[in-house]
């Protein structure tokens, strides 16, 4: 009997259906020479401190550095405290019986770091010694499943993937357990003050931005504006200089030729620049970029988007959702024309699909060297039926991005007119000559949102134009915006560095905070810990979160770039780098932050006393 183990029951059922296995047993499905069983996500976890002899929260135990980690069955909270989950114990017994009876074990947990960890922890906990094979697929369509089973890989091919996952798991335990106990003990707090390898620098980013805005003092400045007339077409220009002193601005304002007399002593054209500019289509979506778009367009949280996307994946409608790649290889690209062809009758995307069948497809998102464990998110070609509004919205974003990514460049003409009238003025305008990829969703050009001119007239250098209006503009500087989930996810990709170029940002993804698959849970964890809260679409720290941040902000555990470097190391382990060196560095890092926090928490308990109001609205 061949045993197939999936990550959850729903996936096991789909796999069984493809093979025609229909006999439902307790904890598995049987038929056609196969048994399909399942986990419920993480059945096992690294054992808690008490199982290594660290009983109670005591300063003398810190740092806790187990010589060898143990696995423990997932626990649930009851009136008697935390106890082993009886459902997990029962399923593990069923899996053990099936493994013992098996002629072949096939791993069908999610094809990624966490999926590998889920299986390996079960495998080692049950002390199984049998070799196993790996199913590695990027979609749940029947054909993809059959093709995957025809090309099973030796389980040992994924040893480095497990090493990376296991190192991540151990480092999170070491940093989280020690830092949490150290801060809680030093603060004398009655409650647990949770810290973590990724959650704490994320909290630091949110708190730092909030305080920057709260303490921001707006500065007044002045600009001058004029409106000119070219053969009846009016356009606006703004002074090149900003003035901090009102009187200086007023003096130059008075020098602008009187509006009534205007021509021929109005504004003189000093220079005209009109340059064509090609805007390449966006890259295909990975999980993080799709979560950002869903938050901007629909207000979905990162966790909501992941859950909706996972449902679409299990319904065979989209490819693997937890990918960190925005590229595909040539093998996948070969199927793109067929996917586009299926959309020609679509009520909304039909015209774009028809057009793409008449032109060469853009290959910006085609680069096999940039595909990691899974390629970018794509529709599978299976026709959706009866989707809820939320699932339909996410599915449409995947389809639209595919059409955009393989579409033509957006061609613009960017015009800059320099005018002199007592001072220098600039008029900017952008005209889209060929919408290209922007035609798919008819999206507005973000670069045009601050422009005063929908279009500019044709003017010549040396030409004099009448000024029909002049204005004195009083403005003030503005702080950065609060983080929302879209902007936070974007910042996490680069450990807080503000990088707009999507390819450069993508190149830094291995040095970001967390992974696309884990960032949603980081945000939810901070909310559960009552460190942050959602205010409309913004993420705002609570009084508790600010108090914790105040203590840790200068400590190593709050440094985003340092934590991002560990994520890069984990990816290097995936490629075969030394596990021993990484563990030694994490142990040293744990000693360092534990000592820092044991010395830093004094007085924190007083700060955590409830106040009448948490954070004030910003």
mmCIF file of C-alpha atoms in Angstrom, residues 35 66 98 109 151 161 178 237 277 284 378 397 419 514 524 547 558 560 570 594-595:
data_model
loop_
_atom_site.group_PDB
_atom_site.id
_atom_site.type_symbol
_atom_site.label_atom_id
_atom_site.label_comp_id
_atom_site.label_asym_id
_atom_site.label_seq_id
_atom_site.Cartn_x
_atom_site.Cartn_y
_atom_site.Cartn_z
ATOM 1 C CA UNK A 35 -4.145 5.425 1.287
ATOM 2 C CA UNK A 66 18.809 23.336 24.693
ATOM 3 C CA UNK A 98 -0.196 3.573 7.907
ATOM 4 C CA UNK A 109 2.215 18.504 2.094
ATOM 5 C CA UNK A 151 7.586 12.699 -11.580
ATOM 6 C CA UNK A 161 14.725 22.788 2.434
ATOM 7 C CA UNK A 178 14.382 33.903 25.790
ATOM 8 C CA UNK A 237 2.531 76.490 -13.723
ATOM 9 C CA UNK A 277 8.765 57.545 -21.924
ATOM 10 C CA UNK A 284 3.405 38.924 -12.179
ATOM 11 C CA UNK A 378 -1.290 32.428 -12.335
ATOM 12 C CA UNK A 397 -6.722 40.395 -9.671
ATOM 13 C CA UNK A 419 8.391 79.932 -17.838
ATOM 14 C CA UNK A 514 9.733 37.193 7.302
ATOM 15 C CA UNK A 524 -2.222 39.059 13.193
ATOM 16 C CA UNK A 547 5.605 50.882 26.033
ATOM 17 C CA UNK A 558 14.263 45.568 17.170
ATOM 18 C CA UNK A 560 14.947 45.258 11.040
ATOM 19 C CA UNK A 570 17.970 30.795 5.989
ATOM 20 C CA UNK A 594 18.791 38.152 26.503
ATOM 21 C CA UNK A 595 21.409 40.083 28.469
#
